[in-house]
Amino acid sequence: MTAITAPRGTRDILPAESWKWSYIISTASRTMRDFGFSEIHLPIFEHTELFSRGVGETTDIVEKEMYTFTDRGGRSITLRPEATAGVMRAAIENNLCAQGASAKLWSWGPMFRHERPQKGRYRQFYQIDAECLGIAGPMADVEVIALSLELFRRLGLKNLEVVINSVGCEKCRPVYRQKLVEYFSSHKSELCGTCLDRLGRNPLRILDCKNESCGHVADGAPDIFDSLCDECREHFAEVRAGLERLGFTYTVSKRLVRGLDYYTKTAYEILSGDLGAQNAVAGGGRYDNLSSAIGGGKIPGVGFACGLDRVALVMEEQGCSFGERPGVAVYCVAMDDESRGTVQALTHSLRMAGISAECDTAGRGFKAQMRAAGSCRFACIVGADERAGGTVAVKNLADGSQVSVKACDVAGYIGGKL
Ligand code: AMP
């Protein structure tokens, strides 16, 4: 029988890598706390409508990337392709933003998109995401961008570029959209098939097409800043001023529109020079219409999602520190078969005292156990003499010194040395 492998676009995060992920998550957790964000856990699958109405019918995600199925109750269910719509749904459902209250929430976990897999792009990938709900003013945008950059600073990422744009609001975007349709219609012969298709449905997306010819046309497209209403213009100016006040450098790109329909006003991305084609480590922005699109009242929001897989890749590439790989401090060794039970009891007593400890459970010989102890700080060795005397030979594996310690004092002795 052929062996079953993981589905295309998914991968196993094995111990050699998973401890690095834990480091990133715990750094994120501390950073979120320092910015006043609370952690939430949400379902991995939601009603399909949440994404078709929230993310947008004409987006790549909804049109061709979702893992959608009918469950046994006949409901259309989708594995979440992104986090924001779910966070907003939860906020509405649980009244987190009732009577003008605001909520700062963060989460992390797997997302699912049926994309073409390549380096840094998977079908099951992981995001760390933060959402600030209920605040319409530009200071919240600045705080969210600052949060993502502070996370990356703590992780030691270098050579990042922050790109920002304003994509307008429901008042000024239709005017801009019309200008784009007129402009791109007069350049149809230079557009790729996908963009021709986008022209009638989602012309803003032509602006970020990676196709070279489309890029040339997009460079000459009308500038959104000529169409922004006063409110959006002012909002963007205040976001820029706020970022500058905090000492962040950024570039403005009128071609940054992002792939999700719910963005209004601020859109931003953080790019890494060390990632190749999939160079975005994080992206986000403001989404003041998402809440009403999914049946809530008017709850403004701004947030970001960062790609955990990609952050780990960049950190690896840049030689960033992941802290110390957590290991077990003590290995308890049985010199003979008769001592195995005593050794397991000793190991358990160390664990109960909060000291990480291991012993052999596979019946391996003394030499193999000592080899296994090699990566630990101490070996606790028990043979016939120790059993008879109620002692343990504690060997310091860093300097090779060895002392005999009463069995009941081992935890205290080692605890004092760690
Ligand atoms: P988005 O939800 O599309 O705004 O993406 C936010 C971030 O998630 C991106 O900047 C990437 O770092 C990451 N990301 C998005 N799609 C993928 C994917 N298919 N594989 C790995 N990371 C992804």
XYZ file of C-alpha atoms and ligand atoms in Angstrom:
441
model
C 0.000 0.000 0.000
C 1.314 3.486 -0.810
C 2.048 5.690 2.169
C -0.258 8.641 2.706
C 1.395 12.047 2.519
C 0.298 15.499 3.698
C -1.955 17.300 1.173
C -0.249 19.649 -1.304
C 0.381 23.075 0.208
C 0.413 21.801 3.792
C 3.405 20.776 5.879
C 4.315 19.422 9.251
C 5.978 21.760 11.703
C 8.354 19.344 13.409
C 10.209 19.803 16.733
C 13.293 21.231 14.964
C 11.107 24.147 13.888
C 8.220 24.212 16.339
C 10.245 25.597 19.251
C 11.113 28.580 17.039
C 7.415 29.111 16.378
C 6.769 29.029 20.129
C 9.356 31.769 20.545
C 7.613 33.925 17.925
C 4.190 33.340 19.484
C 5.372 34.102 23.003
C 7.072 37.287 21.762
C 3.823 38.219 20.004
C 1.835 37.469 23.138
C 4.019 39.777 25.247
C 3.964 42.524 22.620
C 0.160 42.338 22.336
C -0.156 42.545 26.106
C 2.155 45.563 26.191
C -0.155 47.288 23.695
C -3.313 46.351 25.632
C -4.610 43.636 23.275
C -6.394 40.569 24.723
C -6.188 37.100 23.221
C -9.229 35.389 21.699
C -9.817 31.954 20.174
C -12.304 31.625 17.352
C -13.704 28.782 15.231
C -11.584 27.571 12.336
C -14.695 27.131 10.203
C -17.491 29.627 9.764
C -20.610 30.029 7.627
C -19.471 30.669 4.033
C -21.589 33.822 3.925
C -19.332 35.490 6.486
C -16.528 35.551 3.952
C -18.548 36.062 0.767
C -20.229 39.109 2.332
C -17.294 40.249 4.466
C -14.214 39.685 2.311
C -16.145 40.380 -0.925
C -17.712 38.318 -3.736
C -15.261 39.548 -6.368
C -12.042 38.957 -4.432
C -9.602 36.196 -5.403
C -10.118 34.652 -1.964
C -13.878 34.226 -2.346
C -13.892 33.495 -6.076
C -11.264 30.808 -6.178
C -9.351 30.158 -2.969
C -11.797 29.058 -0.281
C -12.115 25.562 1.116
C -15.897 25.356 1.122
C -18.030 22.294 1.760
C -21.533 21.339 2.728
C -21.684 19.787 6.178
C -23.917 16.904 7.200
C -26.644 19.350 8.141
C -26.650 20.803 4.614
C -24.984 24.111 5.618
C -22.297 25.752 3.507
C -19.189 25.916 5.664
C -15.769 27.447 4.869
C -12.394 26.921 6.503
C -11.413 30.459 7.442
C -9.197 32.062 4.778
C -8.416 35.039 7.043
C -9.144 36.150 10.584
C -10.679 39.613 10.490
C -14.200 38.670 9.408
C -14.387 36.068 12.197
C -13.157 38.557 14.811
C -15.778 41.081 13.721
C -18.472 38.402 13.747
C -17.494 37.433 17.294
C -17.491 41.072 18.429
C -20.975 41.631 17.033
C -22.336 38.333 18.355
C -20.918 38.883 21.845
C -21.712 42.618 22.011
C -18.072 43.540 22.583
C -18.556 46.922 20.971
C -22.018 47.774 22.280
C -22.741 51.418 23.147
C -19.612 52.695 21.508
C -17.228 50.438 23.452
C -13.969 49.451 21.811
C -12.136 46.130 21.856
C -8.491 45.324 21.152
C -8.166 41.644 20.281
C -5.456 39.359 19.004
C -5.281 35.770 17.924
C -3.141 33.297 16.037
C -3.795 30.109 14.156
C -4.157 28.415 10.788
C -5.837 29.932 7.720
C -6.723 28.102 4.512
C -6.489 29.289 0.917
C -6.354 27.188 -2.225
C -3.393 29.038 -3.771
C -0.518 27.775 -5.897
C 2.042 26.612 -3.324
C 5.560 28.046 -3.487
C 8.237 29.263 -1.073
C 6.417 31.225 1.654
C 2.973 30.406 0.231
C 0.972 27.485 1.549
C -2.609 26.293 1.482
C -2.643 25.947 5.253
C -0.625 28.811 6.673
C -0.561 30.577 10.026
C -1.287 34.150 10.912
C -0.847 36.275 14.001
C -3.505 38.922 13.840
C -4.570 41.942 15.843
C -7.768 43.929 15.483
C -8.775 47.195 17.111
C -12.561 47.513 16.929
C -14.827 50.452 17.659
C -12.412 53.337 17.069
C -12.738 55.436 13.920
C -9.923 57.926 14.425
C -6.435 57.749 12.865
C -4.602 57.221 16.172
C -5.893 53.629 16.163
C -4.378 53.079 12.697
C -1.068 54.421 13.972
C -1.209 52.175 17.031
C -1.861 49.066 14.931
C 0.981 49.821 12.509
C 3.263 50.595 15.459
C 2.274 47.290 17.085
C 3.226 45.259 14.025
C 6.534 47.070 13.722
C 7.312 46.687 17.413
C 6.659 42.945 17.132
C 9.124 42.722 14.253
C 11.661 44.857 16.138
C 11.498 42.503 19.125
C 11.932 39.518 16.807
C 15.020 41.187 15.342
C 13.798 41.464 11.729
C 15.849 43.766 9.556
C 15.429 45.379 6.106
C 11.683 45.850 6.333
C 9.793 48.300 4.210
C 6.477 49.806 5.282
C 4.179 50.742 2.410
C 0.958 52.636 3.042
C -1.935 53.931 0.993
C -5.497 55.128 1.370
C -8.166 53.264 -0.549
C -10.883 55.821 0.242
C -14.348 55.165 1.591
C -17.833 54.458 0.244
C -18.217 58.154 -0.579
C -15.087 58.727 -2.647
C -14.149 55.239 -3.894
C -16.970 54.959 -6.477
C -15.704 58.136 -8.147
C -12.185 56.750 -8.247
C -13.424 53.383 -9.428
C -15.145 55.074 -12.377
C -11.966 56.964 -13.274
C -10.049 53.662 -13.221
C -12.596 51.889 -15.419
C -12.313 54.701 -17.985
C -8.525 54.693 -17.865
C -8.036 50.920 -18.030
C -10.700 50.581 -20.745
C -8.500 52.676 -22.999
C -5.555 50.306 -22.299
C -7.358 46.980 -22.688
C -4.857 45.563 -25.172
C -2.040 45.883 -22.589
C -3.870 44.096 -19.754
C -3.567 40.401 -18.859
C -6.634 38.124 -19.008
C -7.182 38.297 -15.250
C -7.152 42.092 -15.264
C -9.535 42.268 -18.238
C -11.845 40.204 -16.105
C -11.276 42.500 -13.110
C -12.029 45.606 -15.160
C -15.785 45.304 -14.839
C -15.880 43.809 -11.362
C -12.967 44.985 -9.270
C -10.814 47.503 -11.199
C -8.820 48.536 -8.103
C -7.183 45.118 -8.090
C -5.570 45.841 -11.477
C -3.367 48.319 -9.620
C -1.505 45.563 -7.759
C -1.254 43.043 -10.620
C 2.251 41.559 -10.736
C 2.155 41.225 -14.561
C 4.776 43.567 -16.089
C 2.558 45.028 -18.802
C -0.320 45.625 -16.355
C 2.216 47.225 -14.009
C 3.252 49.742 -16.687
C -0.366 50.642 -17.348
C -1.077 50.867 -13.596
C 1.843 53.262 -13.145
C 0.045 55.769 -15.352
C -3.371 55.240 -13.748
C -5.244 58.117 -12.067
C -3.998 58.815 -8.574
C -6.414 57.960 -5.759
C -5.255 61.025 -3.858
C -6.932 63.203 -6.495
C -10.246 61.483 -5.691
C -10.180 61.170 -1.894
C -12.881 63.045 -0.012
C -11.826 65.585 2.609
C -12.404 63.139 5.461
C -10.235 60.404 3.915
C -7.572 62.922 2.938
C -7.412 64.279 6.468
C -7.406 60.793 7.992
C -4.482 59.747 5.824
C -2.549 62.937 6.640
C -3.023 62.245 10.362
C -1.893 58.618 10.024
C 1.243 59.809 8.251
C 1.906 62.482 10.869
C 1.375 59.941 13.661
C 3.832 57.481 12.137
C 6.389 60.227 11.710
C 5.906 61.315 15.316
C 6.796 57.785 16.417
C 9.875 57.840 14.197
C 8.749 55.305 11.561
C 9.756 55.612 7.956
C 7.421 54.421 5.232
C 6.680 54.871 1.563
C 3.330 55.749 0.037
C 2.244 53.588 -2.873
C -0.924 54.363 -4.753
C -0.748 50.834 -6.175
C -1.224 49.161 -2.800
C -4.875 48.104 -2.683
C -4.730 44.648 -1.008
C -6.865 41.670 -1.923
C -9.797 42.076 0.441
C -12.785 44.306 -0.308
C -13.407 45.385 3.242
C -10.576 47.890 3.451
C -11.435 51.584 3.736
C -9.025 54.478 4.173
C -5.689 53.102 5.425
C -4.127 50.048 3.764
C -0.594 48.977 4.579
C 1.913 46.222 4.066
C 5.257 45.345 5.568
C 7.646 43.879 3.037
C 10.897 42.007 3.504
C 13.754 42.112 1.036
C 14.649 38.536 2.036
C 11.580 36.639 0.857
C 11.598 36.550 -2.951
C 8.246 36.788 -4.730
C 6.081 36.357 -1.613
C 7.641 39.330 0.134
C 4.843 40.542 2.433
C 5.347 39.602 6.078
C 2.272 41.488 7.238
C -0.617 43.449 5.863
C -3.576 45.281 7.218
C -5.584 48.430 7.328
C -8.914 49.958 8.209
C -12.231 48.275 7.478
C -15.078 50.553 8.537
C -17.713 48.807 6.374
C -17.029 45.189 7.310
C -19.371 45.207 10.279
C -22.419 46.410 8.321
C -21.559 44.027 5.448
C -21.978 41.095 7.825
C -25.095 42.397 9.534
C -23.688 44.284 12.523
C -24.168 47.956 13.189
C -21.517 50.491 12.368
C -18.365 49.279 14.080
C -15.175 50.760 12.644
C -12.053 48.640 12.783
C -8.368 48.561 11.962
C -5.965 45.645 12.192
C -3.226 43.565 10.676
C -2.295 39.969 9.997
C 1.255 38.741 9.896
C 2.338 35.524 8.210
C 3.952 33.317 10.842
C 5.467 30.933 8.267
C 7.059 33.872 6.459
C 8.296 35.590 9.618
C 10.032 32.335 10.624
C 11.578 32.092 7.140
C 12.932 35.647 7.243
C 14.264 35.212 10.785
C 16.074 32.071 9.672
C 17.459 33.818 6.590
C 18.626 36.829 8.614
C 20.145 34.726 11.396
C 17.819 36.210 14.045
C 17.847 34.710 17.528
C 15.027 32.403 18.615
C 16.245 32.429 22.220
C 17.497 29.221 23.757
C 16.017 25.928 22.578
C 14.147 24.603 25.579
C 15.553 21.277 26.753
C 15.256 18.935 29.699
C 17.573 19.781 32.621
C 18.016 16.356 34.203
C 18.334 12.810 32.868
C 17.873 10.011 35.390
C 19.938 6.917 34.607
C 19.465 3.324 35.830
C 22.719 1.361 36.094
C 20.869 -1.956 36.156
C 17.386 -3.320 35.484
C 16.565 -3.472 39.225
C 17.020 0.335 39.474
C 14.613 1.249 36.661
C 11.562 1.580 38.917
C 13.447 3.746 41.448
C 14.670 5.924 38.572
C 11.186 6.443 37.196
C 9.951 7.420 40.676
C 12.901 9.826 41.068
C 12.152 11.370 37.661
C 8.534 11.876 38.629
C 9.463 13.505 41.946
C 11.750 15.963 40.106
C 8.935 16.819 37.673
C 6.560 17.376 40.597
C 9.114 19.815 42.007
C 8.979 21.738 38.699
C 12.342 20.472 37.419
C 12.288 19.180 33.837
C 13.497 15.578 33.886
C 13.488 12.462 31.721
C 14.406 8.831 32.048
C 14.585 5.913 29.677
C 11.315 4.044 29.201
C 12.503 1.799 26.372
C 14.772 -0.519 28.371
C 18.035 0.817 26.921
C 21.372 -0.019 28.530
C 23.509 2.223 30.768
C 25.745 3.555 27.961
C 22.769 4.494 25.764
C 21.143 6.259 28.729
C 24.340 8.240 29.415
C 24.459 9.246 25.741
C 20.855 10.418 25.970
C 21.798 12.426 29.078
C 24.439 14.282 27.034
C 22.217 17.264 26.212
C 21.110 17.767 29.854
C 22.711 19.769 32.668
C 22.683 16.890 35.201
C 22.532 13.096 35.200
C 21.037 11.439 38.307
C 22.494 7.935 38.427
C 21.054 5.085 40.498
C 22.578 1.599 40.885
C 22.622 -1.099 43.568
C 24.767 0.982 45.999
C 22.548 4.049 45.702
C 19.425 1.986 46.236
C 20.957 0.368 49.297
C 22.066 3.730 50.752
C 18.988 5.761 49.701
C 21.195 8.103 47.672
C 21.592 9.320 44.099
C 24.848 10.063 42.253
C 24.347 13.534 40.780
C 26.736 14.225 37.920
C 27.199 17.752 36.645
C 27.514 17.156 32.913
C 29.127 20.517 32.223
C 32.254 19.875 34.327
C 32.052 16.109 34.976
C 32.005 16.500 38.785
C 29.885 14.053 40.758
C 28.418 14.094 44.287
C 26.317 11.669 46.284
C 23.037 13.280 47.433
C 20.341 11.794 49.692
C 17.422 10.735 47.465
C 15.006 13.003 49.339
C 17.305 16.037 48.821
C 17.926 15.662 45.067
C 15.197 18.082 43.947
C 16.398 20.742 46.405
C 20.050 20.233 45.449
C 19.461 20.450 41.668
C 16.832 23.192 41.996
C 19.450 25.347 43.733
C 21.919 24.867 40.883
C 19.594 25.577 37.907
P -3.681 38.815 3.923
O -4.613 38.112 4.859
O -3.796 38.341 2.515
O -3.737 40.291 4.090
O -2.216 38.378 4.363
C -1.578 38.805 5.535
C -0.256 38.096 5.648
O -0.474 36.681 5.750
C 0.638 38.239 4.434
O 1.396 39.421 4.526
C 1.500 36.997 4.518
O 2.574 37.211 5.404
C 0.565 35.967 5.103
N -0.015 35.096 4.055
C -1.080 35.337 3.270
N -1.327 34.287 2.455
C -0.394 33.354 2.725
C -0.108 32.033 2.239
N -0.862 31.439 1.291
N 0.943 31.359 2.753
C 1.713 31.922 3.732
N 1.488 33.139 4.237
C 0.452 33.865 3.747
